[in-house]
Short mmCIF file of C-alpha atoms in Angstrom, two decimals:
data_model
loop_
_atom_site.label_atom_id
_atom_site.label_comp_id
_atom_site.label_asym_id
_atom_site.label_seq_id
_atom_site.Cartn_x
_atom_site.Cartn_y
_atom_site.Cartn_z
CA GLU I 1 -40.42 -9.90 -40.85
CA LYS I 2 -38.21 -11.01 -37.31
CA GLN I 3 -36.31 -13.42 -37.26
CA VAL I 4 -34.28 -14.71 -33.97
CA PHE I 5 -31.13 -15.73 -33.39
CA GLN I 6 -28.25 -17.46 -31.86
CA LEU I 7 -24.72 -15.77 -32.46
CA ARG I 8 -21.95 -18.70 -31.17
CA ALA I 9 -18.31 -16.52 -31.34
CA HIS I 10 -15.53 -18.72 -31.43
CA MET I 11 -12.36 -16.60 -29.46
CA TYR I 12 -9.70 -19.20 -29.97
CA GLN I 13 -6.46 -17.00 -30.03
CA ALA I 14 -4.50 -13.75 -31.19
CA ARG I 15 -1.18 -13.51 -31.67
CA SER I 16 1.66 -10.52 -32.30
CA LEU I 17 -0.63 -8.06 -30.49
CA PHE I 18 0.65 -4.53 -29.67
CA ALA I 19 2.66 -4.40 -26.57
CA ALA I 20 0.40 -1.82 -24.39
CA ASP I 21 3.02 -2.27 -21.06
CA SER I 22 5.83 -1.20 -20.01
CA SER I 23 7.27 -4.48 -19.91
CA GLY I 24 6.70 -5.38 -23.65
CA LEU I 25 3.73 -7.52 -22.43
CA SER I 26 0.07 -7.09 -22.56
CA ASP I 27 -3.32 -8.32 -20.59
CA PRO I 28 -5.41 -8.86 -23.27
CA PHE I 29 -8.93 -9.81 -23.61
CA ALA I 30 -11.38 -9.25 -26.95
CA ARG I 31 -14.80 -7.43 -26.80
CA VAL I 32 -17.03 -8.48 -29.29
CA PHE I 33 -20.51 -6.80 -30.04
CA PHE I 34 -23.01 -7.68 -32.46
CA ILE I 35 -26.88 -5.71 -33.09
CA SER I 36 -27.29 -4.47 -29.45
CA GLN I 37 -25.42 -6.56 -27.30
CA SER I 38 -21.25 -7.38 -26.38
CA GLN I 39 -19.60 -9.91 -24.16
CA CYS I 40 -16.19 -9.93 -23.30
CA THR I 41 -13.70 -13.26 -23.14
CA GLU I 42 -11.63 -13.73 -20.16
CA VAL I 43 -8.23 -11.89 -19.61
CA LEU I 44 -5.10 -13.51 -19.76
CA ASN I 45 -2.53 -11.91 -18.29
CA GLU I 46 1.53 -11.20 -19.49
CA THR I 47 1.21 -12.11 -23.16
CA LEU I 48 1.10 -10.77 -27.10
CA CYS I 49 -0.13 -14.49 -28.17
CA PRO I 50 -3.27 -15.14 -25.99
CA THR I 51 -4.91 -18.30 -26.75
CA TRP I 52 -8.54 -17.68 -25.01
CA ASP I 53 -10.01 -21.06 -26.20
CA GLN I 54 -13.38 -19.28 -25.44
CA LEU I 55 -17.13 -19.48 -26.88
CA LEU I 56 -19.24 -16.97 -26.61
CA VAL I 57 -23.10 -17.18 -27.01
CA PHE I 58 -25.65 -14.66 -27.73
CA ASP I 59 -29.11 -15.61 -27.65
CA ASN I 60 -32.20 -14.09 -28.75
CA VAL I 61 -30.94 -12.04 -31.23
CA GLU I 62 -33.67 -10.17 -33.10
CA LEU I 63 -33.31 -9.31 -36.89
CA PHE I 64 -35.78 -7.78 -39.47
CA GLY I 65 -35.87 -8.82 -42.92
CA GLU I 66 -36.29 -11.19 -45.88
CA ALA I 67 -34.73 -14.69 -44.77
CA HIS I 68 -32.53 -15.20 -47.75
CA GLU I 69 -31.16 -11.61 -47.75
CA MET I 70 -29.91 -12.35 -43.91
CA ARG I 71 -28.22 -15.62 -45.00
CA ASP I 72 -26.13 -13.96 -47.87
CA ASP I 73 -25.63 -11.13 -46.36
CA PRO I 74 -25.58 -11.09 -42.15
CA PRO I 75 -24.64 -8.04 -40.41
CA ILE I 76 -20.78 -7.27 -39.43
CA ILE I 77 -19.55 -8.34 -36.26
CA VAL I 78 -16.94 -5.68 -34.62
CA ILE I 79 -13.98 -7.78 -32.15
CA GLU I 80 -12.08 -5.14 -30.37
CA ILE I 81 -9.13 -6.05 -28.13
CA TYR I 82 -8.19 -4.57 -24.96
CA ASP I 83 -5.20 -4.39 -22.68
CA GLN I 84 -6.85 -4.83 -19.08
CA ASP I 85 -5.12 -2.15 -17.05
CA THR I 86 -4.96 -2.91 -13.03
CA VAL I 87 -5.67 1.05 -12.85
CA GLY I 88 -8.14 2.90 -14.54
CA LYS I 89 -10.06 1.83 -17.74
CA ALA I 90 -8.81 -0.83 -20.39
CA ASP I 91 -6.59 0.40 -23.17
CA PHE I 92 -7.73 0.29 -26.61
CA MET I 93 -5.23 -2.56 -28.82
CA GLY I 94 -6.60 -2.63 -32.34
CA ARG I 95 -9.91 -3.67 -33.66
CA THR I 96 -11.38 -6.26 -36.63
CA PHE I 97 -14.85 -7.49 -38.47
CA ALA I 98 -15.80 -10.34 -39.39
CA LYS I 99 -19.39 -12.08 -41.09
CA PRO I 100 -20.81 -14.77 -39.01
CA VAL I 101 -21.96 -18.29 -41.27
CA VAL I 102 -25.51 -18.00 -41.85
CA LYS I 103 -27.23 -20.98 -40.55
CA MET I 104 -31.34 -20.81 -41.22
CA SER I 105 -33.46 -23.36 -38.89
CA ASP I 106 -34.51 -25.38 -42.02
CA GLU I 107 -30.85 -26.53 -43.06
CA GLN I 108 -29.15 -28.66 -42.18
CA TYR I 109 -25.91 -28.37 -39.91
CA SER I 110 -23.68 -30.24 -42.23
CA PRO I 111 -20.25 -29.76 -44.17
CA PRO I 112 -18.97 -28.22 -46.16
CA ARG I 113 -20.11 -24.91 -44.59
CA PHE I 114 -20.77 -26.04 -40.66
CA PRO I 115 -18.93 -26.63 -38.43
CA PRO I 116 -17.35 -23.03 -39.37
CA GLN I 117 -13.43 -22.92 -40.01
CA LEU I 118 -11.30 -20.76 -37.77
CA GLU I 119 -10.01 -17.95 -39.83
CA TYR I 120 -6.96 -15.44 -39.37
CA TYR I 121 -9.06 -11.76 -38.97
CA GLN I 122 -6.15 -8.83 -39.50
CA ILE I 123 -6.41 -6.43 -36.23
CA TYR I 124 -5.89 -2.63 -37.04
CA ARG I 125 -4.86 -0.01 -34.71
CA GLY I 126 -5.74 3.34 -36.80
CA ASN I 127 -4.13 2.69 -40.06
CA SER I 128 -1.34 0.21 -39.16
CA THR I 129 -1.78 -3.71 -38.61
CA ALA I 130 -1.80 -4.74 -34.88
CA GLY I 131 -1.64 -8.44 -34.99
CA ASP I 132 -4.31 -11.20 -35.79
CA LEU I 133 -7.33 -12.69 -34.62
CA LEU I 134 -7.97 -16.86 -34.69
CA ALA I 135 -12.06 -17.19 -34.72
CA ALA I 136 -15.25 -18.14 -36.12
CA PHE I 137 -18.61 -16.76 -36.18
CA GLU I 138 -21.86 -18.68 -36.49
CA LEU I 139 -24.98 -17.50 -36.77
CA LEU I 140 -27.81 -19.87 -36.03
CA GLN I 141 -32.06 -18.81 -37.17
CA ILE I 142 -33.79 -20.24 -34.01
CA GLY I 143 -37.13 -21.79 -35.10
CA PRO I 144 -40.12 -22.98 -34.44
CA GLY I 145 -39.18 -25.45 -32.24
CA GLY I 146 -36.95 -23.00 -29.92
CA LYS I 147 -33.16 -23.33 -29.14
CA SER I 148 -33.54 -27.05 -28.41
CA ASP I 149 -33.64 -27.50 -32.38
CA LEU I 150 -30.03 -25.86 -32.08
CA PRO I 151 -27.10 -28.21 -32.95
CA PRO I 152 -25.47 -29.17 -29.58
CA ILE I 153 -22.27 -27.44 -28.23
CA ASP I 154 -19.86 -30.16 -28.19
CA GLY I 155 -17.09 -28.74 -25.94
CA PRO I 156 -14.11 -30.49 -24.27
CA THR I 157 -15.10 -32.32 -21.16
CA ASP I 158 -11.89 -32.59 -19.51
CA MET I 159 -11.76 -29.03 -18.60
CA ASP I 160 -13.56 -27.48 -15.78
CA ARG I 161 -13.50 -23.26 -16.11
CA GLY I 162 -16.78 -22.86 -14.90
CA PRO I 163 -18.94 -20.70 -16.62
CA ILE I 164 -16.68 -19.96 -19.46
CA LEU I 165 -17.10 -22.44 -22.79
CA PRO I 166 -14.37 -23.88 -24.48
CA VAL I 167 -14.75 -23.68 -28.55
CA PRO I 168 -15.92 -26.78 -29.32
CA LEU I 169 -14.70 -29.65 -30.77
CA GLY I 170 -14.87 -29.62 -34.43
CA ILE I 171 -13.94 -26.18 -34.69
CA ARG I 172 -10.87 -26.11 -32.28
CA PRO I 173 -7.65 -26.85 -33.86
CA VAL I 174 -6.28 -30.13 -33.65
CA LEU I 175 -3.11 -30.13 -31.16
CA SER I 176 -0.63 -32.94 -31.75
CA ARG I 177 1.82 -34.26 -28.71
CA TYR I 178 5.15 -34.59 -30.19
CA ARG I 179 8.22 -35.95 -28.58
CA VAL I 180 11.13 -34.64 -28.52
CA GLU I 181 14.86 -36.40 -28.00
CA VAL I 182 17.91 -34.84 -27.04
CA ASN I 183 21.19 -37.25 -27.00
CA GLY I 184 24.12 -36.11 -25.34
CA LEU I 185 27.16 -37.28 -27.79
CA GLY I 186 30.86 -36.43 -26.92
CA ALA I 187 30.29 -35.39 -23.70
CA PRO I 188 32.68 -36.77 -20.97
CA GLY I 189 30.15 -38.35 -18.36
CA VAL I 190 27.41 -38.03 -19.92
CA HIS I 191 25.66 -40.95 -21.85
CA GLY I 192 22.18 -40.45 -24.14
CA VAL I 193 21.13 -38.16 -21.82
CA ARG I 194 17.62 -37.69 -23.02
CA ALA I 195 14.87 -34.80 -22.55
CA ALA I 196 11.29 -35.20 -23.70
CA GLU I 197 9.56 -31.92 -24.18
CA PRO I 198 5.97 -31.56 -25.87
CA VAL I 199 5.13 -29.20 -28.68
CA LEU I 200 1.68 -28.65 -29.65
CA GLY I 201 1.03 -28.28 -33.28
CA ALA I 202 -1.69 -26.75 -34.41
CA GLY I 203 -3.41 -29.10 -37.09
CA ARG I 204 -5.85 -26.83 -38.95
CA ALA I 205 -6.89 -23.08 -39.09
CA GLY I 206 -8.48 -21.30 -41.83
CA GLY I 207 -7.11 -18.91 -44.54
CA ALA I 208 -6.73 -15.12 -44.62
CA GLY I 209 -9.52 -13.60 -42.83
CA SER I 210 -11.71 -11.19 -44.63
CA LEU I 211 -15.27 -10.41 -44.87
CA HIS I 212 -16.88 -12.21 -47.41
#
């Protein structure tokens, strides 16, 4: 029995990646493979902790089997991290695996399963660990009403990134802006010097990433 789905890969960020360049940094991007489709995030230059903040949408994913089997045991998603080289092909940096949270067309898009929580997935390069990926994946069945019945993508409205979709509100971490004040005391001729600096703190992220 054929079922049609849309996969949403919420690629927020990675950390502690492998330094692929002589500068001690990398120009990383992620490629997501699911069934017969693949998509890439944008390339972020000179970083080992890229924040892609990007939603990749895979439309018309066809799967064959019983609906309850797909919900309980969906296909595995493969995520590979690459360093974009200025000359030649991209260099492989590591790989991880994930299983999406599945919503069938007759189920409600509501807590506790939806929206999915970001989780950390361990990246491996051979037998060695090579960083972590912070992401969430959801597989949404397209019912008789078509894609118009899918949950809307509730993205931030204050960003203009062209065709790149950011991770939607409700899934992306809540970032708080803190004010840090530094008072200069005891220095001659310095009276209450203050430096304000924004510090961003992630409000939530899921637990340790693993295949459930």
